[in-house]
Short mmCIF file of C-alpha atoms in Angstrom, two decimals:
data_model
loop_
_atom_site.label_atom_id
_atom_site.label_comp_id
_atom_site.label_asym_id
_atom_site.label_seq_id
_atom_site.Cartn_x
_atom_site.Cartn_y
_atom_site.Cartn_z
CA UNK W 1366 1.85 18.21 0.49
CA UNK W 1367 4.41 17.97 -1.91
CA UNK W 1368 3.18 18.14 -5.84
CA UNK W 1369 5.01 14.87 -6.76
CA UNK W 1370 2.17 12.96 -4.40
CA UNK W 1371 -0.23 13.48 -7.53
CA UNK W 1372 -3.83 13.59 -7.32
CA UNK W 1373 -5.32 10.01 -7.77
CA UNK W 1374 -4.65 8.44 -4.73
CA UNK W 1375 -6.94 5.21 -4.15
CA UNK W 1376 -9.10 4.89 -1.25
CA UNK W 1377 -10.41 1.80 0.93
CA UNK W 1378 -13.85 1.24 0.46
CA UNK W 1379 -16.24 3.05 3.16
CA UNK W 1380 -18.17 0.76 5.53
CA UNK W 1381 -20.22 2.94 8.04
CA UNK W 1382 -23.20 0.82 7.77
CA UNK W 1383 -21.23 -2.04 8.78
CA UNK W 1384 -20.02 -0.28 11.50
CA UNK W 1385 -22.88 1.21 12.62
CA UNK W 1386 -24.57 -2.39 12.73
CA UNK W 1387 -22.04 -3.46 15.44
CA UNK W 1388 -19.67 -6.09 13.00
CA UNK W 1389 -16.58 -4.20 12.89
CA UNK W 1390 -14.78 -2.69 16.42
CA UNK W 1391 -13.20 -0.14 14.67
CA UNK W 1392 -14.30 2.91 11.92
CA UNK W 1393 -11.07 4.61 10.60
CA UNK W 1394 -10.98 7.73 8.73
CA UNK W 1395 -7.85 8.39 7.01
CA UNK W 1396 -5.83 11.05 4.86
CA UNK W 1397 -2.45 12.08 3.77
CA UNK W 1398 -2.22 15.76 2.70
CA UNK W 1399 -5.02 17.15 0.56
CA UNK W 1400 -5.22 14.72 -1.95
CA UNK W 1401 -5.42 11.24 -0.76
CA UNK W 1402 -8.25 10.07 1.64
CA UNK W 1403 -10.09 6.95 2.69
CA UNK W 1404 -11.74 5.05 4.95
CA UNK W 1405 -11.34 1.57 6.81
CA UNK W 1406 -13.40 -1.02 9.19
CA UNK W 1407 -11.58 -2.73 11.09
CA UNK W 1408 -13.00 -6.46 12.76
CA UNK W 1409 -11.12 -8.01 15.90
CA UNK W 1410 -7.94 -9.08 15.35
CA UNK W 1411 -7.32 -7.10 12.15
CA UNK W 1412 -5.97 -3.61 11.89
CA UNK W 1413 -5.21 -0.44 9.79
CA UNK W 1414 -1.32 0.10 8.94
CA UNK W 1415 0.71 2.66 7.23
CA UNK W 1416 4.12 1.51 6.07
CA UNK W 1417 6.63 2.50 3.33
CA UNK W 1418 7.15 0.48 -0.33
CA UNK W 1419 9.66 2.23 -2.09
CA UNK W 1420 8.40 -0.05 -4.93
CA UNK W 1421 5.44 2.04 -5.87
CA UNK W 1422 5.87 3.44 -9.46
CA UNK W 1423 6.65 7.28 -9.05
CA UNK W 1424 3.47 8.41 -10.63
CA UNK W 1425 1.45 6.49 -8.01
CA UNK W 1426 2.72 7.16 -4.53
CA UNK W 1427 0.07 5.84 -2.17
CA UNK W 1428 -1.75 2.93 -2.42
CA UNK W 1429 -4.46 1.58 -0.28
CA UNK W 1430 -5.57 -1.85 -0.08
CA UNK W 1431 -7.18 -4.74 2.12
CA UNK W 1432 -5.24 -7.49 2.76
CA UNK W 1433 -6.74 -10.63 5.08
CA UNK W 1434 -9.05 -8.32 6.76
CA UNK W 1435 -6.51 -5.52 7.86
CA UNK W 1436 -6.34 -1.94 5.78
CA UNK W 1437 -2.72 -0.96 4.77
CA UNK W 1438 -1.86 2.45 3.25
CA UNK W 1439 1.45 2.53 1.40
CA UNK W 1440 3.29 5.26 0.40
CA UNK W 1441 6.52 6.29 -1.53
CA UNK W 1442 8.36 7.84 1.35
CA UNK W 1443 11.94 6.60 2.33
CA UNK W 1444 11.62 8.45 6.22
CA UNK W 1445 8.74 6.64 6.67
CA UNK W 1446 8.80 3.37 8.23
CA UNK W 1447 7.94 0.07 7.91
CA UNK W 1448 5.19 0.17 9.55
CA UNK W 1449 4.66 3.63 10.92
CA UNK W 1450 1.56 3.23 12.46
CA UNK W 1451 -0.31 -0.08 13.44
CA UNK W 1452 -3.87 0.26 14.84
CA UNK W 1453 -5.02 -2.87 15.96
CA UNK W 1454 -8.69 -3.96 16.81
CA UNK W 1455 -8.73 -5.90 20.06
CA UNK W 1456 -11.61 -7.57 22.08
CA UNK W 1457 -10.61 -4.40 24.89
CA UNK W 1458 -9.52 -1.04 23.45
CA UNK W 1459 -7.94 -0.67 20.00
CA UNK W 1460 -4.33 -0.21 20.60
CA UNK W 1461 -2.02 2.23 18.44
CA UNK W 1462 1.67 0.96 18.13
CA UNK W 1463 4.42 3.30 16.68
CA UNK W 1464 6.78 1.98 14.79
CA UNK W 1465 7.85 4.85 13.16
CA UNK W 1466 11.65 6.18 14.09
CA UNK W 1467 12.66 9.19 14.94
CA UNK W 1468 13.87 10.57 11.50
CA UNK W 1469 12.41 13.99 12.22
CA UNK W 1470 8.48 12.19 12.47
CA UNK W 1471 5.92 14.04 15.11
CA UNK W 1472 4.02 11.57 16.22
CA UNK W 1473 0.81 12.71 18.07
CA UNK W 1474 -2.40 11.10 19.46
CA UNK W 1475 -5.28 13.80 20.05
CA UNK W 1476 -8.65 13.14 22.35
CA UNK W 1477 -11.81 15.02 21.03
CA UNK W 1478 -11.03 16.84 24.74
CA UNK W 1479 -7.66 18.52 22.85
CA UNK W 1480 -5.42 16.19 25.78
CA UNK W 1481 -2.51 15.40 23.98
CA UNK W 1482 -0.22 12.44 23.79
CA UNK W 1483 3.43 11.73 21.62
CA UNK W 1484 4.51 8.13 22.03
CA UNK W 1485 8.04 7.21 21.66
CA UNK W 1486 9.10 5.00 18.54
CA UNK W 1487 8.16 1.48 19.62
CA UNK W 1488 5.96 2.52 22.15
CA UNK W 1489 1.93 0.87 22.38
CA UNK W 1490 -0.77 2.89 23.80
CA UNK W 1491 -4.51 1.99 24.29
CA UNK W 1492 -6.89 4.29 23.05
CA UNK W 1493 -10.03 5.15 25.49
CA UNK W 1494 -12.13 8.38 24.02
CA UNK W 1495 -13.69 7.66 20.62
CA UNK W 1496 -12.68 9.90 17.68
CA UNK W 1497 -9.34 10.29 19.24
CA UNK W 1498 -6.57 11.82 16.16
CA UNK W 1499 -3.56 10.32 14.83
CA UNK W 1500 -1.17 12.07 13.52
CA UNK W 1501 1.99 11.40 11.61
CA UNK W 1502 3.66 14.97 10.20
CA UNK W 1503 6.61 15.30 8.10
CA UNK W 1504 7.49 18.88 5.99
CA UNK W 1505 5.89 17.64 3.06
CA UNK W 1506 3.56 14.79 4.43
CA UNK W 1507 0.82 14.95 7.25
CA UNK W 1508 -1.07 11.73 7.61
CA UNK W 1509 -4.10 11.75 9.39
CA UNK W 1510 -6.30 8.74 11.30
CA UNK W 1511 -9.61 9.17 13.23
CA UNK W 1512 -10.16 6.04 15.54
CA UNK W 1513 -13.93 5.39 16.19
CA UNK W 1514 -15.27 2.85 18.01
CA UNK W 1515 -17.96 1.74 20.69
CA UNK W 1516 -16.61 2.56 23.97
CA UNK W 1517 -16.57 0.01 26.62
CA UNK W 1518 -18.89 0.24 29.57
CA UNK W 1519 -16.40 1.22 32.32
CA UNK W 1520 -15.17 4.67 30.17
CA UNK W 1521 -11.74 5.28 31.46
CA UNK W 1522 -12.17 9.28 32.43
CA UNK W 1523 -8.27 10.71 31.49
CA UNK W 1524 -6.68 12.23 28.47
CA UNK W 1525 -7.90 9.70 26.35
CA UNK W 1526 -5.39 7.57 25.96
CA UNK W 1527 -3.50 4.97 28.73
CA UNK W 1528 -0.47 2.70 28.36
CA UNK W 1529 -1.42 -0.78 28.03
CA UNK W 1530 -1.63 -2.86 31.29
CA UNK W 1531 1.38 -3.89 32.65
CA UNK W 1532 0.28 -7.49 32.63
CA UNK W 1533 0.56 -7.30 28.73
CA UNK W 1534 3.95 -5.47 28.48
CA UNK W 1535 5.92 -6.77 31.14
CA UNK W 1536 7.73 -9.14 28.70
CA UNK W 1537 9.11 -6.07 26.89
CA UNK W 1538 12.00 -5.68 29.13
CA UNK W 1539 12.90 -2.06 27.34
CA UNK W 1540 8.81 -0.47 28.60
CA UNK W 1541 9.14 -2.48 32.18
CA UNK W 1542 12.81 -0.57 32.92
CA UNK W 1543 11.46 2.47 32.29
CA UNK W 1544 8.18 2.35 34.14
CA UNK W 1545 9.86 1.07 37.14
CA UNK W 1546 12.52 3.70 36.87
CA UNK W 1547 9.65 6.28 36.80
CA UNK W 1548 7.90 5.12 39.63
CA UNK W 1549 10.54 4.67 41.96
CA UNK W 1550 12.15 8.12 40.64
CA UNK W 1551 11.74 11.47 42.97
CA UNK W 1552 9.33 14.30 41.68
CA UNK W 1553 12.48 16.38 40.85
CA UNK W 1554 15.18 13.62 40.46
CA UNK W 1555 16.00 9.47 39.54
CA UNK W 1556 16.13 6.72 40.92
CA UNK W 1557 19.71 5.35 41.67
CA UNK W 1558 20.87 2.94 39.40
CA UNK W 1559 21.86 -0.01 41.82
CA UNK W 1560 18.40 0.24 43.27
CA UNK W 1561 17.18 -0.01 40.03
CA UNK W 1562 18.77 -2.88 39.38
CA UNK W 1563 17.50 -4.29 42.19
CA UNK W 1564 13.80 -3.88 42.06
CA UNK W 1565 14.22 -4.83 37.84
CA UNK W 1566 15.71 -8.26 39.51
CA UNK W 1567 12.97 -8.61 42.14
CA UNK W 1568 10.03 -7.87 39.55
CA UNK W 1569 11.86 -10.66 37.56
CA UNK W 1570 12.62 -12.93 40.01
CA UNK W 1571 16.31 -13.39 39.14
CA UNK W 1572 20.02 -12.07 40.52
CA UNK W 1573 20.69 -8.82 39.92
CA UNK W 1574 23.08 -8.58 36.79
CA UNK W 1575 26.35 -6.40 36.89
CA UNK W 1576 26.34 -2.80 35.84
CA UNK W 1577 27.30 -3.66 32.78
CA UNK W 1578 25.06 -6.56 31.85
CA UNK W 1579 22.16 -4.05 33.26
CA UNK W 1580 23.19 -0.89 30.88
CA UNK W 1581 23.79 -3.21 27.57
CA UNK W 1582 20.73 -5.38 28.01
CA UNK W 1583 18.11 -3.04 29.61
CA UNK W 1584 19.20 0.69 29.58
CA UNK W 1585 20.48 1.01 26.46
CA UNK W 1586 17.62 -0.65 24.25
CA UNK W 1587 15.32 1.60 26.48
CA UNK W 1588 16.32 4.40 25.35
CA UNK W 1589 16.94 3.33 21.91
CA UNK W 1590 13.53 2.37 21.74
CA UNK W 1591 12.26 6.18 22.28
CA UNK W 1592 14.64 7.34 19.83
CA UNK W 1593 17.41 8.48 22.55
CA UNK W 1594 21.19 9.25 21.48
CA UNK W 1595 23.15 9.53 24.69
CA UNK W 1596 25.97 11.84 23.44
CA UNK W 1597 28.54 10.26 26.24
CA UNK W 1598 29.18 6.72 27.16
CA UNK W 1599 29.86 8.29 30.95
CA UNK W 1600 26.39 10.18 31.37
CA UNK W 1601 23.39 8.94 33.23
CA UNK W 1602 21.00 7.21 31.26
CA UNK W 1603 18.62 6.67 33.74
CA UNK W 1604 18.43 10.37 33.63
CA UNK W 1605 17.66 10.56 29.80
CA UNK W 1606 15.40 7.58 30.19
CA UNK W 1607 12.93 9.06 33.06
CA UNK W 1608 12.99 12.87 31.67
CA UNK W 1609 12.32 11.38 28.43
CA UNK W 1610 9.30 9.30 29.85
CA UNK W 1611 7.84 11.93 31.94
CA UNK W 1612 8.47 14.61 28.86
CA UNK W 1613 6.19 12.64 26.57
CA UNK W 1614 3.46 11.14 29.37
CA UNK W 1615 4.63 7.67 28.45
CA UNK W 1616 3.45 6.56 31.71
CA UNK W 1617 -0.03 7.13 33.41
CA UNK W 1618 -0.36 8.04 37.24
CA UNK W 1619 -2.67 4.68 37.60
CA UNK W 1620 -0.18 2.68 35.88
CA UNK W 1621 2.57 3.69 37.69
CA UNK W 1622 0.96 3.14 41.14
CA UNK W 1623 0.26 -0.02 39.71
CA UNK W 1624 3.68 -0.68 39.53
CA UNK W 1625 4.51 0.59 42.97
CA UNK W 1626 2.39 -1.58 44.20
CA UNK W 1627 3.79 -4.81 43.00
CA UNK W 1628 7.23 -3.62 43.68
CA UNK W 1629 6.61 -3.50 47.19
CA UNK W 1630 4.89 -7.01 47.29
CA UNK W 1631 8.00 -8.34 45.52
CA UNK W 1632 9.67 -6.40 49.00
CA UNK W 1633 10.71 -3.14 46.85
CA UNK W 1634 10.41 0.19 49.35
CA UNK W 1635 8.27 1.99 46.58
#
């Protein structure tokens, strides 16, 4: 940590016997670097963010606070973004939503097993294994989160974490592209792009738009949303798209049969 972070950071008011008595879903254990630490309960429909406010007098660069029930931890950083991390509380699994951009971030979600998990900027993943890491690093800033909570009584046995159902995300046009691209794509190879347009039209019930239409409104804010830069207007971007999704395990095997599945009710060969 760099020495201009200071050493009187504040700190959220521990809870543990709160959470312990069942009132809040989540117990969050949080630092940044060495010097700043604190900890967080989180009740349904609340959650624990950390965002940037450039604001913040220089000798003071983190701040924690409650505010309506959620925890926020601000900090003095102008890479970091606004949010960087949400963790929400829901009535299911908590859910973990990055926000943060690219801007040379790590982003990296850790099960107690060591199974490990980097979502793409704008990407939402459900946690399943209690005392699962978060982890935002920078050079000179490493923010840490430990999610627990009470597990649910059908424990999902993977790497700990699983993208959210598709029945919650299928209005984000940007994460239904690219799961449908993976699932219809060969182990070693992509799926072409007018049959992608095809089954993206059948899933939505509506004609399928022109290649053009399809790579403005759908590819391209697909793979803006991961952070992607194609560095042609003429190469494939299905091709970044699906390595980039199978690079980071965006997409789980259930979740992509899933998909499969209701391709081929909609008449898709999947």
């Amino acid at each position: 940590m760099a020495s201009s972070w200071g050493s009187s950071g504040a700190e959220v008011e521990p809870r543990r016997n709160a959470f312990h008595e069942g009132a809040p879903v989540l117990h969050i254990a949080w630092s940044a670097g060495e010097q700043h630490s604190g900890e967080a309960a989180i009740e349904p429909g609340s959650a624990f963010v950390l965002a940037r406010r450039m604001n913040l007098p220089e000798q003071q660069p983190l701040v924690a606070e409650q505010i309506a029930g959620s925890a926020y931890v601000f900090v003095r950083l102008p890479y970091v973004s606004d949010p960087a991390l949400v963790i929400s509380a829901t009535a299911a699994h908590p859910v973990v939503h990055r926000g943060q951009r690219a801007n040379g971030a790590i982003v990296e979600l850790t099960a107690p097993s060591g199974e490990a998990t980097t979502p793409a900027p704008g990407q939402k993943i459900s946690l399943t294994h209690s005392g699962t890491r978060i982890e935002l690093r920078y050079p000179d800033l490493t923010f840490t989160a430990v999610v627990e909570f009470d597990l649910p009584e059908a424990q999902l046995m993977d790497s700990g974490t699983v993208q959210l159902g598709v029945d919650a995300l299928q209005h984000d046009d940007a994460w239904l592209v690219a799961a449908i691209a993976v699932a219809l794509s060969p182990e070693h190879g992509v799926v072409a792009h007018g049959d992608l347009k095809r089954a993206f039209a059948a899933w939505r019930g509506t004609e399928i738009a022109s290649d053009g239409a399809f790579d403005r409104n759908m590819l391209r804010p697909a793979l803006a949303s991961r952070g992607l830069e194609m560095p042609g207007p003429r190469l494939n971007k299905i091709v970044y798209l699906v390595e980039r999704c199978r690079r980071t395990s965006e997409f789980p095997a259930r979740l992509l049969d899933d998909i499969r599945a209701r391709l081929r009710a909609v008449g898709i060969d999947a």
